Coordinates of C-alpha atoms and ligand atoms in Angstrom, one line a residue:
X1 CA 0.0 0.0 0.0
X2 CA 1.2 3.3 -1.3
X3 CA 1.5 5.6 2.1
X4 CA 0.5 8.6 0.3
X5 CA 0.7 10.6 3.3
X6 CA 4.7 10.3 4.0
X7 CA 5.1 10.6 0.4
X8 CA 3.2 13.9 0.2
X9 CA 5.2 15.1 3.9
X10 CA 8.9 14.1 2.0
X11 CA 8.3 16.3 -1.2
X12 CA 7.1 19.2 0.6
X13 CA 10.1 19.1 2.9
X14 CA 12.4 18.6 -0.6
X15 CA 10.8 21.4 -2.0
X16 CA 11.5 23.8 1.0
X17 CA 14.9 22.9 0.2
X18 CA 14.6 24.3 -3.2
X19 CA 16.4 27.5 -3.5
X20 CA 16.1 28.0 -7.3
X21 CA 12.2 28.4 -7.9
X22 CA 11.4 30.1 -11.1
X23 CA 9.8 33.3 -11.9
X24 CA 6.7 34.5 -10.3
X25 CA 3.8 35.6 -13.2
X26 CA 3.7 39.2 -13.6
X27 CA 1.8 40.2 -16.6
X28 CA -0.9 41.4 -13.7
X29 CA -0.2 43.1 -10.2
X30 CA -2.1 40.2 -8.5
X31 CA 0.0 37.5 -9.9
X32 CA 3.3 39.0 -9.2
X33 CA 2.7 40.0 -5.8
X34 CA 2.2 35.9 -4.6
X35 CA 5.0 35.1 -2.3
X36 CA 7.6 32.6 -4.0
X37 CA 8.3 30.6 -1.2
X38 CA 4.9 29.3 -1.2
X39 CA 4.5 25.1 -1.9
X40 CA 1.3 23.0 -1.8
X41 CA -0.1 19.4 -2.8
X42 CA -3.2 17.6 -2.2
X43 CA -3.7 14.3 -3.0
X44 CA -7.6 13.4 -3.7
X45 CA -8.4 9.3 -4.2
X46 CA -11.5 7.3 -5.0
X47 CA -12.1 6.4 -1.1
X48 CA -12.9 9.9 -0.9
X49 CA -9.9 10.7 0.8
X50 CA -7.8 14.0 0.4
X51 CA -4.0 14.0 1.7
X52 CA -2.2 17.2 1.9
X53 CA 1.4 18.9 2.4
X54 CA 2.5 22.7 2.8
X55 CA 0.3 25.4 2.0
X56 CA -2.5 23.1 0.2
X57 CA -5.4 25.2 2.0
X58 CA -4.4 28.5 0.4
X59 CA -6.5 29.6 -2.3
X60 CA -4.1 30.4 -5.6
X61 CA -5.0 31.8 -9.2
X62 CA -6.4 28.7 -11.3
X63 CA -6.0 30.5 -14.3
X64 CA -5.4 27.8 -17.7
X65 CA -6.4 25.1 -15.0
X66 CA -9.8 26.6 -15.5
X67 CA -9.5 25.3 -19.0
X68 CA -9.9 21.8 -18.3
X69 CA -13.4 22.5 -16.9
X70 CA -14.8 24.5 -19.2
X71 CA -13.9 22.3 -21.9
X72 CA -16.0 19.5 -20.3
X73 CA -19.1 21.9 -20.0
X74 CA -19.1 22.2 -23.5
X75 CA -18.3 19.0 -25.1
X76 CA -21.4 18.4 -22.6
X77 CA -23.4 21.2 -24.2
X78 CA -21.9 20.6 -28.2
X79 CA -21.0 17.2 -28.0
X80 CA -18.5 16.1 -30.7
X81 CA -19.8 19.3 -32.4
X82 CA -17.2 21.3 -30.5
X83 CA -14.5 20.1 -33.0
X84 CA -15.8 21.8 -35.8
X85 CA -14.4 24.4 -33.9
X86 CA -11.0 23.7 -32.2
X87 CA -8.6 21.1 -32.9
X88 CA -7.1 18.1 -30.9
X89 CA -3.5 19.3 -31.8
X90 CA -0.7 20.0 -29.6
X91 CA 0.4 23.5 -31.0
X92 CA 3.8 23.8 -30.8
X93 CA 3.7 27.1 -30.5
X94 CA 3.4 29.4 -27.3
X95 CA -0.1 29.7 -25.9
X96 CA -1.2 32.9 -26.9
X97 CA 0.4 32.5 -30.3
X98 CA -1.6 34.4 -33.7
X99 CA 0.2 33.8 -36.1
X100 CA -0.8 29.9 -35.9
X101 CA -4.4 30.9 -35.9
X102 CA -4.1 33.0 -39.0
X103 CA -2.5 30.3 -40.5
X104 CA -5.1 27.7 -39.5
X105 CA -8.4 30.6 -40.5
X106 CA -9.3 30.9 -37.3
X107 CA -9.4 27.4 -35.8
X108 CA -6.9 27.2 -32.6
X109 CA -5.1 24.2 -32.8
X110 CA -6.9 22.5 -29.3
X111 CA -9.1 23.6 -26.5
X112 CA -6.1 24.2 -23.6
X113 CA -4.3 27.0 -25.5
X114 CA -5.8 30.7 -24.9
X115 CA -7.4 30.8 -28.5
X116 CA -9.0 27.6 -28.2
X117 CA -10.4 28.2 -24.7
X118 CA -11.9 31.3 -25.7
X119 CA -13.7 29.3 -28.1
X120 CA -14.9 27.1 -25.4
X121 CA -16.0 30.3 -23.2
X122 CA -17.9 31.4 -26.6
X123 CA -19.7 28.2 -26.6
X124 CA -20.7 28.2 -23.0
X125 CA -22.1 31.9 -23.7
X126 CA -24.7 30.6 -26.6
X127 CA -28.2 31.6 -25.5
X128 CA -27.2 33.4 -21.8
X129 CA -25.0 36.4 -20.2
X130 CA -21.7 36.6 -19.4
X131 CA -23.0 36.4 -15.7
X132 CA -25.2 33.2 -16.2
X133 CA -22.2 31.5 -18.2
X134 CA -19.5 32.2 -15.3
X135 CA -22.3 31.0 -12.7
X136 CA -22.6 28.0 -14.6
X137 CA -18.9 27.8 -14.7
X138 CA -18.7 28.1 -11.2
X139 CA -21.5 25.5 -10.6
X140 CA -19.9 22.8 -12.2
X141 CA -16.6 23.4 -10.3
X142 CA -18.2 24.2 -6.9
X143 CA -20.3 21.0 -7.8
X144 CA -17.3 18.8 -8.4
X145 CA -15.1 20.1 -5.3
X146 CA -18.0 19.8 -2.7
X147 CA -17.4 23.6 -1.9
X148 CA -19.6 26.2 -2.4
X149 CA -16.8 28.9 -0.9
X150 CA -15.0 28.3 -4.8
X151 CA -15.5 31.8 -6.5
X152 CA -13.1 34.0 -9.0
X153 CA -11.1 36.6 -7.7
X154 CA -12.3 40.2 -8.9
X155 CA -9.4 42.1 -8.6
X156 CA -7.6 39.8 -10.6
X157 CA -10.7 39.6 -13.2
X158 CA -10.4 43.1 -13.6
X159 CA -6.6 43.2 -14.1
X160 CA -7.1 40.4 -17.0
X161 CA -9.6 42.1 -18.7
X162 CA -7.4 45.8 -18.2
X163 CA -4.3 44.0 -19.9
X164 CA -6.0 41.4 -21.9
X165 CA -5.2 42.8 -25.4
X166 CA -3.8 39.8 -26.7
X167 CA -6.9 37.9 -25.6
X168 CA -8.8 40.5 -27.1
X169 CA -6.6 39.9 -30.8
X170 CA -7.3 36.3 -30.5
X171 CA -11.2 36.8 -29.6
X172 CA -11.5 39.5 -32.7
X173 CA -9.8 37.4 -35.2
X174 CA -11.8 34.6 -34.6
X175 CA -14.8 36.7 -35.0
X176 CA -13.6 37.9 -38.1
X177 CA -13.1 34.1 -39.1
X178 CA -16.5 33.8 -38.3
X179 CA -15.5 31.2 -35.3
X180 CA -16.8 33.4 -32.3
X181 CA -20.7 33.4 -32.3
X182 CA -20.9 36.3 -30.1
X183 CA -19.4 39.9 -29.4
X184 CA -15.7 39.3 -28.7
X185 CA -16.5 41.5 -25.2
X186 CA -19.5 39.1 -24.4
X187 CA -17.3 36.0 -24.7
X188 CA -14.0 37.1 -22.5
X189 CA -16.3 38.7 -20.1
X190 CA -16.3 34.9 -19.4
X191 CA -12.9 33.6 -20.5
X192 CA -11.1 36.4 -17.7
X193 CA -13.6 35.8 -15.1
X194 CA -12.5 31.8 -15.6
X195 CA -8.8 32.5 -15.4
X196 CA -9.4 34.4 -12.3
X197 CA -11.2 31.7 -10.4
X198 CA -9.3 31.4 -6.9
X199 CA -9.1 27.7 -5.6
X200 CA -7.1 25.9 -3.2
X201 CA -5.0 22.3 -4.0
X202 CA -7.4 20.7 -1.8
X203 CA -10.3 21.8 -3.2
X204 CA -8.6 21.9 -6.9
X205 CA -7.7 17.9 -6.2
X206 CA -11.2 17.6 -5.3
X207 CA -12.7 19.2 -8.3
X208 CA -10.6 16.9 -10.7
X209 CA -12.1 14.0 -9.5
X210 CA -13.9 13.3 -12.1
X211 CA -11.0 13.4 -14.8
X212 CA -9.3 10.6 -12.2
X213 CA -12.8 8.6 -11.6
X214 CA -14.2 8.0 -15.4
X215 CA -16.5 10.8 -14.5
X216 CA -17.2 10.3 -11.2
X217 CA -16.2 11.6 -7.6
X218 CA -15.4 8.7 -6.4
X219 CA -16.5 4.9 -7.4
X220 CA -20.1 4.5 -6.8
X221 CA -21.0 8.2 -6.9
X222 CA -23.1 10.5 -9.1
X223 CA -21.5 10.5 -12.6
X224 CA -20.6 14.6 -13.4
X225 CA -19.5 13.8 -17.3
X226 CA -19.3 10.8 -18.8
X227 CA -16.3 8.4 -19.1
X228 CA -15.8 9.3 -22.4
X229 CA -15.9 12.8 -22.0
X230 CA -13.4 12.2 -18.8
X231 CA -11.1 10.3 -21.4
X232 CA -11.2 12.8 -23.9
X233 CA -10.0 15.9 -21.4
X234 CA -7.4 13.6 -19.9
X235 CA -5.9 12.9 -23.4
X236 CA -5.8 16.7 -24.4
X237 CA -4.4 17.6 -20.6
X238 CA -1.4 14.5 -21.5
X239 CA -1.1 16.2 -25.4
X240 CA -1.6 19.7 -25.0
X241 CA -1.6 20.7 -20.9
X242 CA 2.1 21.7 -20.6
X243 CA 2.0 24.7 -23.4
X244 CA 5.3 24.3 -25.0
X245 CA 6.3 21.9 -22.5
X246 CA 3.7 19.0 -22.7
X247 CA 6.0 16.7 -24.2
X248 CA 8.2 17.2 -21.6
X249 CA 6.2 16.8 -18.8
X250 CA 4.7 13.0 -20.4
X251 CA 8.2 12.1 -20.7
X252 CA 8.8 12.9 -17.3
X253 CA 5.5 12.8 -15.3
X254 CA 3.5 10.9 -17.5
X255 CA 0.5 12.0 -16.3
X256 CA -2.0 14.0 -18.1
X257 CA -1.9 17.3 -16.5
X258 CA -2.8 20.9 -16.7
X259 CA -1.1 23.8 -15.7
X260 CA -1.9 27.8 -15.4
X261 CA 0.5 30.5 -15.0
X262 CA -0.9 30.8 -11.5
X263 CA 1.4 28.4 -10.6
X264 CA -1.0 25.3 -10.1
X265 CA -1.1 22.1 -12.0
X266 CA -4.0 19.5 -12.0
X267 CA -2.5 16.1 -12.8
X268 CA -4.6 12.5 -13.1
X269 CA -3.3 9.8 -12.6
X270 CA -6.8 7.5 -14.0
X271 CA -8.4 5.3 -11.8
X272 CA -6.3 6.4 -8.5
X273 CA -5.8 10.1 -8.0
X274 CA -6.2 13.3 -8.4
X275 CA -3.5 15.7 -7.8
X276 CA -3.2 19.5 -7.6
X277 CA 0.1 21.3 -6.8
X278 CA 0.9 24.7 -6.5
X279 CA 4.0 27.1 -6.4
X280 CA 4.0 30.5 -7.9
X281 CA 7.3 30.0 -9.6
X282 CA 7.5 29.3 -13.0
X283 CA 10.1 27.6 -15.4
X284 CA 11.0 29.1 -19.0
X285 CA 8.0 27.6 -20.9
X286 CA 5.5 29.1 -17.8
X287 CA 4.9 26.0 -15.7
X288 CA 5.7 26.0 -12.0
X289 CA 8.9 24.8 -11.6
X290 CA 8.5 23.1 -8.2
X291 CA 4.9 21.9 -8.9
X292 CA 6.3 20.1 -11.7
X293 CA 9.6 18.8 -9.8
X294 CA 7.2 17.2 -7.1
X295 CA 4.5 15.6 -9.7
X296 CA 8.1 13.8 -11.1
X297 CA 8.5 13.1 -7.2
X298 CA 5.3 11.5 -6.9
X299 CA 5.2 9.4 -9.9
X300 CA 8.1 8.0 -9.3
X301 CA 7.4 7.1 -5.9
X302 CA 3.5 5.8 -6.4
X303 CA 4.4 4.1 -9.7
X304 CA 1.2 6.2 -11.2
X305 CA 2.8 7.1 -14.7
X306 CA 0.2 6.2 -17.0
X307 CA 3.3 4.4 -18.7
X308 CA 3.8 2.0 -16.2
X309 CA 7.7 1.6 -15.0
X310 CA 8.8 3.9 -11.4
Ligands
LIG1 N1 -5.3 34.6 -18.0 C1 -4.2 34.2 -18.7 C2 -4.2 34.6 -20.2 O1 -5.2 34.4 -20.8 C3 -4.1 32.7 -18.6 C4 -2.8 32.2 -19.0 C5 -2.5 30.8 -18.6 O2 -2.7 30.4 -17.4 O3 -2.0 30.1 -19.4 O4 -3.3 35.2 -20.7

């Protein structure tokens, strides 16, 4: 039996060791005033457990995490439709990157970069508000987590929408492309307000659940998407999670696994676990350096890589 807890209790003390921890998000005043030194992981499994180390109680920026929820809310809504849309591509290319959606007329190249996401926020707005779309955001992820205290952070909504104006390039292009159905405004009135949702890695581990479960919470509980839909996130999160990195991060986690410029990963490992980590640092191709050092911790030590091998 994997003693999760010791496991959890040894990485956060390796981390503290850490002296080198990458380079705090500051394209916004909110993100670049987060303390550095911060370190957390929770550990959610099927028994309905949740394990934690370091500062896992501490709410933190979701930002791209966001992405991975959204996405299932509208391959629920669309169904397969949504891929008329956006591709199933790794891109290659860095997140917010134009020029590739120019060169693709207007489809992003998947779901978890900023272009395709913004789709996915468009998709969630057909026939309401901004306001009922981010409550139903919010629904979904308070649903999944058990928490009703989950809610985005306005100060940091505010800021993305204040310095959003390659977002807002993106949005209008696609218009232009004819791949936004609404206002570009409408649309990232949702897509900031997404980014900005504030969650902890307890409560983040607890809200990927479902990714790790086929669906579910838990075995035995309600189903929140199906298994297929689950399957389908998890293989864009191994593909596409890690930006430029994602190839990286299989090779060396080999978990799927999504990551914001928050500093927080969500990583599956199906059928056992779900894990969130967070540190504000970030490496060169904007994942958190030490929340990606401890998910290569814990995968070797639990065995989880979807790969098999320790
Ligand atoms: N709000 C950020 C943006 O759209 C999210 C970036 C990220 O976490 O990848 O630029």
């Amino acid at each position: 039996m994997t003693d999760i807890p010791a496991i959890l209790e040894d990485i956060a003390a390796a981390m503290a060791q850490e002296t080198e921890r990458g380079r705090v998000a500051d394209y916004i005043p909110e993100l670049s005033k987060v303390d550095p030194s911060r370190f957390g992981i929770a550990v959610a499994t099927g028994d309905g457990r949740v394990v934690s180390a370091g500062d896992a109680a501490l709410p933190f920026s979701i930002q791209s995490v966001s992405k991975v929820f959204t996405l299932s809310l509208a391959l629920g809504r669309l169904g397969d439709a949504c891929w008329a849309r956006v591709g199933r591509e790794p891109s290659g290319d860095p997140f917010n990157s134009i020029v590739q959606l120019e060169a693709d007329d207007g489809i992003p190249r998947n779901p978890l970069i900023n272009a395709g996401a913004i789709v996915v926020s468009d998709i969630l707005l057909a026939e309401r508000t901004p306001e009922e779309a981010v409550s139903a955001i919010l629904g979904f992820v308070r649903q999944a987590a058990e928490d009703d205290g989950i809610d985005f952070d306005g100060a940091v909504a505010t800021s993305e929408s204040d310095t959003g104006y390659r977002n807002r390039a993106l949005a209008h292009f696609m218009r232009a492309a004819g791949n936004l159905h609404h206002d570009p405004e409408e649309t990232l009135a949702v897509y900031f307000r997404q980014c900005a949702i504030a969650m902890s890695c307890e409560q983040l581990a607890k809200a990927g659940r479902m990714f790790a479960f086929a669906g579910h919470t838990g075995p035995g509980s309600a189903e929140l998407i199906t298994p297929a839909r689950a399957r389908r996130v998890n293989s864009l999160m191994m593909t596409c999670g890690h930006y430029d990195g994602s190839g990286e991060f299989a090779f060396e986690v080999g978990l799927p696994g999504k990551s914001g410029v928050g500093g927080g990963i969500l990583a599956i490992a199906p059928g056992k676990a779900s894990i969130a980590v967070w540190s504000p640092g970030l490496n060169a191709v904007g994942n958190s350096r030490l929340g990606t050092m401890a998910l290569e911790l814990l995968a070797r030590k639990t065995g989880w890589s979807v790969f098999g091998g320790m």
